[in-house]
Amino acid sequence: MVFKPREFQGFGQAVPLAAVAVAIAPAAELPSPGLTLTNLRARLAAMDLSQVDWAPDLAEQIGSRRWFRGLATMLGLMLAALSLWPDTGAIAAPPAMPLDSNAREEFRSQMIQPLALGGDSGRHMAPTAQMSRAAAMPQRSSVQFTATLGQGDSLEGMLVRAGLSGADTAAVSRMIGAVVPAGQIAPGTQFDIALAGQDGGVRALEHLAFRARFDLDLAISRRGGELHLQQQAIAVDTTPLRIRGTVGTSVYMSARAAGAPIEAIQQYLEVLDQHLSLDTAIEPGDTFDIIISYRRAASGESQVGELLYAGLERDGHAQAQLLRWGKDGQFFEASGMGQQRSGLIMPVIGGHITSGFGMRRHPILGYSRLHAGIDFGAAYGSPIYAVSDGTVSFAGWHGGHGNFVKLEHGGGFGTGYGHMSRIAVSPGSHVHAGQVIGYVGSTGLSTGPHLHYELYKGGAPVNPLTVSFTVVNQVDPAELAAYKARLAQLKAVKTGAAATSLAPRQAATGPIARREIDRLKG
């Protein structure tokens, strides 16, 4: 039997049998028209799965077949992860061994919980029938211990908890308060206390001693039935501690290697950051100079105080000489005290003019308009200084100026400072020439970190380059002389002079054996 394919043109005409004859296979061997496991395996074997991109970038070709294939892969992995999520439910399991009431109580007595409750619970804590009350118990003749004044605690409360009677507590508080107010005793102060034997259930105070201040020890003792206070002054040396060294790859690590305390280094870096840019002003090979207040007690203790002087030198020339001065504890640059400056006063150290005063095409807005100031290019975070004494009339966000500060200097003159990253003054405050009022940034309509500086005369902006600004730091001659004397006094302190201890050394009682065998023979 032969048939002619349907696609063959001229159906019904005589054609050679070889061209159209097809042997019909038995019915059992005909392929199934549907999708079977055998067909699926054959198709998968014919496909090169290694060339299929199963996880394409979903940010590319969004909406394409490749994108939907990647989405299906992601959703399939999410469903697989959720299906394998572990169950958090409790698993019921029998105990390792059956527990009766006696065994459970035995285990409970060995837990931490009875100890946390003061050891007043537990099977072995309760008296049993085998126990009997003792006729008498020996008592210690005296009790010696140390009590610590906690944070927020009161002296009276601490003494009562220590076991002092009401009369002794009142007497001790009265004696101590006459010398040192109780509120000035630092938390953490330790009290050495000795109580006498019990008399009617109350122990009397025998002795109490503590460090009231860095330079004072107090002791209260009972003599002849009365409490007496004894004060013992401690010699204290207040020579400042001076630390100098060479800056390496890190100012902090170099200062720590030179022996500077951590709190002193932190103060030093904070003060320098207010007057210099730590990113550009300090280089390896510079010399740091740190002077801090320091107290040494004859008993061996030392106490680090506040930073007094922060210096930085390069090739023997001073880059910064900052001295703490005045009741507010501000730092003033020694080179600017009492000096007069004229011309264009630079509001940022190391800045260079990048755009002048006048009409220009705005880099962001795209049209020409008046540039009512001067732009100084500077590193991000560089300190911005007031060019003269004045009052802060505005400090905050000011449209395209971003963070903006405006100063009124009197005589109709004012200055403005824009695009700050951070403002360091508040409206209404008075500032001095050279005081830090903010830090360079790029807020507002700005394409990069810089300072926009404006000068006003009668409220109208003028070109700062056309006005000769003369600034004189008004300092009283006597105060200036005292400032210079204090600076000279601190710089005369020798490096490490205060590092030695004032504690008295033990006197040698005999020749020191140099060898172990000599020591044994002695």
XYZ file of C-alpha atoms in Angstrom:
522
model
C 0.000 0.000 0.000
C 1.303 3.436 -0.956
C 0.168 6.979 -0.332
C 1.135 10.402 -1.542
C 2.213 13.033 0.947
C -0.251 15.905 1.479
C 2.354 18.512 0.680
C 3.038 16.934 -2.713
C 1.603 19.072 -5.584
C -0.432 17.259 -8.261
C -2.251 14.805 -6.105
C -3.984 12.147 -8.166
C -1.373 12.034 -10.947
C 0.840 9.040 -11.651
C 4.280 9.359 -10.071
C 7.160 6.954 -9.539
C 6.626 4.656 -6.616
C 10.136 5.268 -5.295
C 9.373 8.930 -4.849
C 6.272 8.568 -2.781
C 6.064 5.095 -1.404
C 6.385 4.802 2.319
C 6.222 1.582 4.228
C 3.722 1.801 6.962
C 5.020 0.503 10.246
C 2.946 -1.753 12.471
C 0.518 0.084 14.755
C 2.471 -0.830 17.893
C 5.576 0.948 16.652
C 3.944 4.266 15.731
C 5.276 7.229 17.823
C 2.821 8.724 20.275
C 1.608 12.153 19.241
C 1.761 13.417 22.890
C 4.743 14.289 25.146
C 6.071 11.175 26.858
C 8.931 10.559 29.235
C 10.916 9.002 26.379
C 10.398 12.046 24.147
C 11.288 14.400 27.031
C 14.508 12.531 27.705
C 15.364 12.627 23.994
C 14.764 16.351 23.803
C 16.802 17.044 26.921
C 19.623 14.876 25.582
C 19.588 16.855 22.334
C 19.757 20.190 24.217
C 23.096 21.558 25.429
C 22.005 22.748 28.909
C 25.471 24.112 29.674
C 24.865 26.834 27.086
C 21.565 27.972 28.675
C 21.824 31.096 30.840
C 19.666 30.063 33.792
C 20.471 33.130 35.953
C 20.686 36.204 33.695
C 20.991 39.725 35.052
C 17.433 40.880 35.798
C 18.510 44.491 35.215
C 19.046 43.797 31.499
C 16.564 43.055 28.685
C 13.546 43.473 30.943
C 10.476 41.716 29.507
C 12.386 39.384 27.186
C 12.259 35.567 27.257
C 15.729 35.551 28.766
C 14.557 37.916 31.541
C 11.495 35.777 32.330
C 13.720 32.668 32.459
C 15.904 34.394 35.082
C 12.806 35.473 37.014
C 11.554 31.900 37.018
C 14.937 30.700 38.292
C 14.850 33.215 41.144
C 11.279 32.349 42.130
C 12.086 28.625 41.974
C 15.065 29.036 44.282
C 12.968 31.109 46.696
C 10.239 28.459 46.781
C 12.841 25.761 47.331
C 14.372 27.698 50.228
C 10.944 28.285 51.803
C 9.988 24.649 51.418
C 13.181 23.573 53.181
C 12.751 26.122 56.002
C 13.235 24.305 59.327
C 10.346 23.980 61.691
C 10.636 26.021 64.886
C 8.047 24.075 66.788
C 8.904 22.240 69.977
C 9.802 18.597 69.622
C 8.167 16.431 72.221
C 10.549 13.869 73.632
C 10.462 11.716 76.738
C 12.967 12.478 79.509
C 16.111 10.414 79.732
C 14.901 8.912 82.996
C 11.678 9.090 84.992
C 11.763 11.708 87.780
C 9.777 11.405 90.949
C 9.204 14.282 93.364
C 12.313 13.500 95.432
C 14.614 13.364 92.392
C 13.123 16.551 90.994
C 13.711 18.377 94.290
C 17.269 17.044 94.386
C 17.982 18.408 90.926
C 16.364 21.728 91.829
C 18.611 22.174 94.839
C 21.636 21.895 92.539
C 20.423 24.557 90.069
C 21.553 28.175 89.929
C 18.079 29.458 90.739
C 18.249 28.706 94.509
C 21.640 30.451 94.643
C 20.206 33.501 92.887
C 17.486 33.645 95.518
C 20.057 33.807 98.284
C 20.401 30.093 98.896
C 17.168 30.007 100.893
C 15.538 27.279 98.812
C 16.504 23.738 97.940
C 16.219 20.347 99.535
C 19.410 20.591 101.575
C 18.689 24.118 102.798
C 15.795 23.249 105.084
C 16.396 21.813 108.579
C 15.622 18.157 109.091
C 14.713 16.138 112.149
C 18.379 15.255 112.671
C 19.269 18.899 113.279
C 19.083 20.646 116.658
C 19.637 24.263 117.677
C 23.107 25.039 119.100
C 23.243 26.438 122.607
C 25.844 29.080 121.691
C 27.838 30.150 118.656
C 31.333 31.642 118.727
C 31.492 35.157 117.319
C 34.343 37.015 115.676
C 35.811 39.725 117.839
C 35.884 42.137 114.872
C 34.896 42.209 111.221
C 37.045 43.867 108.544
C 35.855 44.419 104.978
C 35.776 46.923 102.134
C 32.635 48.766 101.007
C 32.333 50.664 97.719
C 30.274 53.780 97.088
C 28.181 53.000 94.018
C 26.991 55.275 91.239
C 24.012 57.300 92.466
C 24.396 55.913 95.985
C 24.456 58.007 99.143
C 27.081 57.879 101.844
C 24.500 57.220 104.562
C 22.858 54.391 102.637
C 26.194 52.714 101.992
C 27.181 52.919 105.665
C 23.851 51.462 106.818
C 24.181 48.531 104.420
C 27.714 47.995 105.675
C 26.285 47.299 109.167
C 26.873 50.578 111.011
C 24.367 51.591 113.614
C 22.206 54.645 113.164
C 24.211 56.660 115.687
C 27.573 55.764 114.086
C 26.213 56.496 110.593
C 25.049 59.962 111.617
C 28.325 60.739 113.386
C 30.500 59.573 110.455
C 28.415 61.501 107.910
C 28.672 64.664 110.015
C 32.452 64.377 110.398
C 33.094 63.694 106.718
C 30.708 66.434 105.574
C 32.623 69.000 107.634
C 35.725 68.325 105.498
C 34.437 67.127 102.126
C 30.827 67.447 100.945
C 29.345 63.999 100.496
C 28.360 64.872 96.910
C 32.030 65.398 95.987
C 33.075 61.869 96.928
C 33.604 60.092 93.616
C 31.558 56.963 92.873
C 33.717 53.874 93.162
C 35.530 55.158 96.250
C 36.396 52.264 98.548
C 35.988 52.438 102.326
C 38.055 50.194 104.618
C 35.757 49.415 107.555
C 36.372 47.527 110.806
C 33.462 46.692 113.142
C 33.805 45.524 116.753
C 32.149 42.450 118.248
C 28.402 42.301 118.635
C 26.895 43.895 121.690
C 23.202 43.292 121.844
C 23.055 42.472 118.153
C 24.785 45.676 116.939
C 28.471 46.007 116.032
C 30.160 49.292 116.858
C 32.444 51.029 114.365
C 36.132 50.670 115.217
C 37.837 52.173 112.183
C 36.942 53.673 108.786
C 39.412 55.008 106.193
C 39.076 56.172 102.583
C 40.555 58.487 99.932
C 38.411 61.610 100.141
C 40.284 63.528 97.449
C 43.326 63.043 95.300
C 45.326 64.970 97.902
C 43.545 63.904 101.098
C 43.051 60.727 103.142
C 40.442 60.602 105.893
C 40.319 58.118 108.784
C 37.796 57.799 111.623
C 38.758 55.738 114.690
C 37.131 55.034 118.027
C 39.190 56.034 121.036
C 37.794 56.045 124.573
C 34.335 55.256 123.266
C 34.285 58.346 120.973
C 34.855 58.657 117.230
C 37.714 60.917 116.121
C 38.503 62.182 112.617
C 42.067 62.274 111.305
C 43.116 64.061 108.120
C 46.264 63.154 106.230
C 47.313 65.453 103.410
C 49.042 63.837 100.434
C 51.792 65.695 98.611
C 50.788 66.324 94.982
C 52.957 67.616 92.142
C 51.149 69.510 89.366
C 53.941 69.736 86.795
C 52.310 69.431 83.343
C 53.134 66.371 81.278
C 54.758 67.190 77.942
C 55.032 64.598 75.182
C 56.809 65.225 71.877
C 57.437 62.864 69.019
C 57.688 62.416 65.277
C 54.588 61.710 63.226
C 54.707 58.412 61.347
C 51.977 56.863 59.264
C 49.428 57.726 61.981
C 49.403 60.614 64.459
C 47.429 58.523 66.930
C 49.755 55.526 66.812
C 52.850 57.738 66.987
C 51.529 59.589 70.043
C 50.566 56.317 71.732
C 54.052 54.951 71.084
C 55.488 58.088 72.711
C 53.444 57.388 75.873
C 50.584 59.867 75.468
C 47.324 58.866 77.215
C 44.394 58.046 74.961
C 42.227 60.905 76.272
C 45.066 63.394 75.680
C 45.476 62.267 72.058
C 41.743 62.581 71.453
C 41.736 66.148 72.790
C 44.814 66.997 70.725
C 43.260 65.778 67.463
C 39.963 67.551 68.182
C 41.725 70.875 68.795
C 43.893 70.565 65.683
C 40.852 69.642 63.598
C 39.237 72.951 64.593
C 42.165 74.961 63.230
C 43.768 72.739 60.579
C 42.707 70.062 58.146
C 43.920 66.757 59.532
C 43.826 65.284 56.017
C 46.295 67.754 54.503
C 48.005 69.707 57.300
C 49.888 66.814 58.942
C 52.565 64.854 57.111
C 54.952 62.066 58.150
C 58.054 63.589 59.699
C 56.204 66.433 61.441
C 56.659 66.850 65.187
C 53.671 66.798 67.509
C 53.830 68.616 70.842
C 51.250 67.752 73.525
C 51.096 69.334 76.985
C 48.412 68.205 79.427
C 47.646 68.992 83.033
C 48.943 66.198 85.231
C 48.951 65.453 88.933
C 51.219 63.010 90.764
C 50.565 61.974 94.343
C 53.252 60.944 96.799
C 51.301 57.731 97.325
C 52.029 56.710 93.722
C 48.791 57.581 91.912
C 48.636 59.865 88.861
C 45.766 61.745 87.289
C 45.521 63.003 83.694
C 43.734 66.310 83.196
C 42.758 68.486 80.250
C 44.859 69.487 77.251
C 46.773 72.731 77.800
C 48.791 73.120 74.604
C 48.659 71.578 71.123
C 51.620 72.178 68.841
C 52.707 70.992 65.409
C 56.094 71.649 63.820
C 57.559 70.984 60.377
C 61.269 71.358 59.647
C 61.691 73.368 62.835
C 58.928 75.840 61.968
C 55.714 76.031 63.956
C 52.602 75.067 62.004
C 50.304 75.443 65.004
C 50.714 76.775 68.560
C 47.343 76.460 70.261
C 47.072 77.439 73.930
C 44.045 77.003 76.171
C 43.153 80.439 77.467
C 40.302 82.247 79.179
C 37.460 81.214 81.410
C 35.743 79.408 78.536
C 38.775 77.194 77.957
C 39.042 78.038 74.246
C 42.242 77.525 72.257
C 43.921 80.519 70.632
C 46.679 80.495 68.044
C 49.780 82.161 69.472
C 50.700 83.796 66.161
C 47.361 85.638 66.012
C 47.215 87.070 69.530
C 47.467 90.870 69.298
C 48.468 90.797 65.621
C 47.088 93.072 62.891
C 46.160 91.744 59.451
C 45.230 93.756 56.364
C 43.980 93.066 52.844
C 41.966 90.000 51.902
C 41.508 87.936 55.041
C 41.416 84.267 54.072
C 38.441 82.538 55.707
C 39.918 79.087 54.994
C 43.560 78.069 55.347
C 45.161 76.753 52.188
C 42.191 77.726 50.025
C 42.591 79.086 46.508
C 40.183 81.262 44.542
C 38.272 79.175 41.982
C 35.615 81.714 40.976
C 35.580 85.492 41.300
C 32.947 88.169 41.826
C 30.690 89.173 38.907
C 28.440 87.826 36.178
C 28.986 84.210 35.211
C 27.165 81.203 33.803
C 25.929 79.127 36.713
C 27.357 75.575 36.465
C 24.097 73.988 37.629
C 21.304 76.377 36.612
C 22.812 76.868 33.149
C 22.204 80.630 32.751
C 24.190 83.756 33.570
C 23.637 85.614 36.799
C 25.600 87.625 39.360
C 28.060 85.646 41.426
C 27.896 87.774 44.567
C 31.046 86.449 46.213
C 34.293 84.542 45.872
C 34.649 80.749 45.846
C 37.590 79.201 47.674
C 38.462 75.638 46.740
C 39.388 73.594 49.822
C 39.291 70.030 51.074
C 36.021 68.709 52.424
C 35.795 69.345 56.179
C 38.428 72.107 56.281
C 37.744 74.625 59.088
C 36.179 77.968 58.127
C 37.236 81.005 60.187
C 35.549 84.300 60.947
C 37.532 87.060 59.212
C 36.798 89.520 62.044
C 34.946 89.891 65.319
C 31.200 89.921 64.876
C 27.771 88.636 65.799
C 26.063 85.694 64.118
C 22.902 87.082 62.493
C 22.010 83.870 60.635
C 23.088 80.234 60.873
C 21.176 77.533 59.045
C 19.904 76.423 55.642
C 19.717 79.249 53.113
C 18.441 77.965 49.759
C 21.172 77.548 47.152
C 23.794 78.539 49.722
C 23.069 75.342 51.657
C 24.355 75.570 55.204
C 25.065 79.282 55.561
C 26.409 81.617 58.254
C 26.158 85.400 58.172
C 28.170 87.662 60.486
C 27.624 91.336 61.270
C 30.896 93.166 61.998
C 29.582 96.686 62.625
C 29.991 99.828 60.558
C 27.628 98.422 57.927
C 29.949 95.522 57.058
C 28.980 91.874 57.082
C 30.251 88.563 55.708
C 28.562 85.362 54.550
C 29.873 81.799 54.336
C 28.018 79.196 52.262
C 27.938 75.504 51.267
C 29.176 74.386 54.713
C 29.118 70.729 55.584
C 28.565 71.586 59.246
C 27.845 74.787 61.176
C 29.765 75.406 64.415
C 27.993 78.550 65.723
C 24.455 79.521 66.628
C 22.432 82.673 65.858
C 23.019 85.515 68.291
C 26.415 84.321 69.486
C 29.508 86.526 69.356
C 32.590 85.277 67.541
C 36.202 86.425 67.448
C 38.488 86.809 64.461
C 39.969 83.416 63.630
C 37.280 81.449 65.450
C 35.969 78.355 63.663
C 32.381 78.943 62.520
C 31.921 75.886 60.290
C 33.500 73.401 57.920
C 33.856 73.272 54.135
C 31.229 71.209 52.349
C 29.112 71.002 49.208
C 25.549 71.669 50.374
C 23.005 73.596 48.317
C 23.663 74.354 44.632
C 27.249 73.160 44.542
C 29.275 70.907 42.251
C 32.029 70.117 44.766
C 33.454 71.024 48.175
C 34.296 74.737 48.394
C 33.522 77.863 50.417
C 31.350 80.619 48.951
C 32.448 83.823 50.701
C 30.476 87.076 50.474
C 31.172 90.598 51.760
C 28.361 93.090 52.372
C 28.469 96.858 52.724
C 25.224 98.449 53.769
C 23.472 95.150 53.101
C 24.546 94.969 49.442
C 27.141 92.453 48.222
C 30.480 93.910 47.106
C 33.638 92.402 45.662
C 35.825 91.293 48.583
C 38.943 91.969 46.481
C 38.113 95.681 46.292
C 37.816 96.192 50.056
C 40.862 96.425 52.284
C 39.884 94.625 55.461
C 41.990 95.413 58.504
C 41.565 93.156 61.494
C 43.177 93.863 64.839
C 42.776 91.346 67.624
C 41.789 93.610 70.486
C 43.625 92.136 73.439
C 44.288 93.910 76.688
C 48.058 94.475 77.037
C 48.085 92.897 80.486
C 46.154 89.870 79.242
C 48.438 89.570 76.215
C 51.481 89.635 78.497
C 49.909 86.955 80.704
C 49.127 84.859 77.626
C 52.701 85.020 76.372
C 54.060 84.272 79.856
C 51.843 81.207 80.160
C 52.907 80.030 76.701
C 56.583 80.442 77.564
C 56.062 78.633 80.874
C 54.486 75.608 79.213
C 57.035 75.420 76.413
C 59.804 75.476 79.032
C 58.519 72.195 80.532
C 60.900 69.366 79.735
C 59.583 66.370 77.864
C 58.608 63.582 80.254
C 59.597 65.545 83.372
C 56.302 64.634 85.073
C 56.420 60.942 84.137
C 58.457 59.854 87.171
C 56.624 58.717 90.281
C 56.681 60.676 93.551
C 56.146 57.527 95.612
C 59.025 57.049 98.074
C 61.322 54.194 97.234
C 61.875 51.391 99.719
C 65.182 51.617 101.462
C 67.456 48.615 100.984
C 67.795 46.601 104.200
C 70.954 44.818 103.143
C 73.151 43.848 100.231
C 71.166 42.564 97.268
C 72.093 39.031 96.238
C 73.024 38.958 92.578
C 72.888 35.162 92.231
C 70.260 32.706 93.358
C 72.851 30.575 95.176
C 74.096 33.641 97.070
C 70.531 34.445 98.114
C 70.037 30.876 99.398
C 73.272 31.018 101.375
C 72.114 34.174 103.093
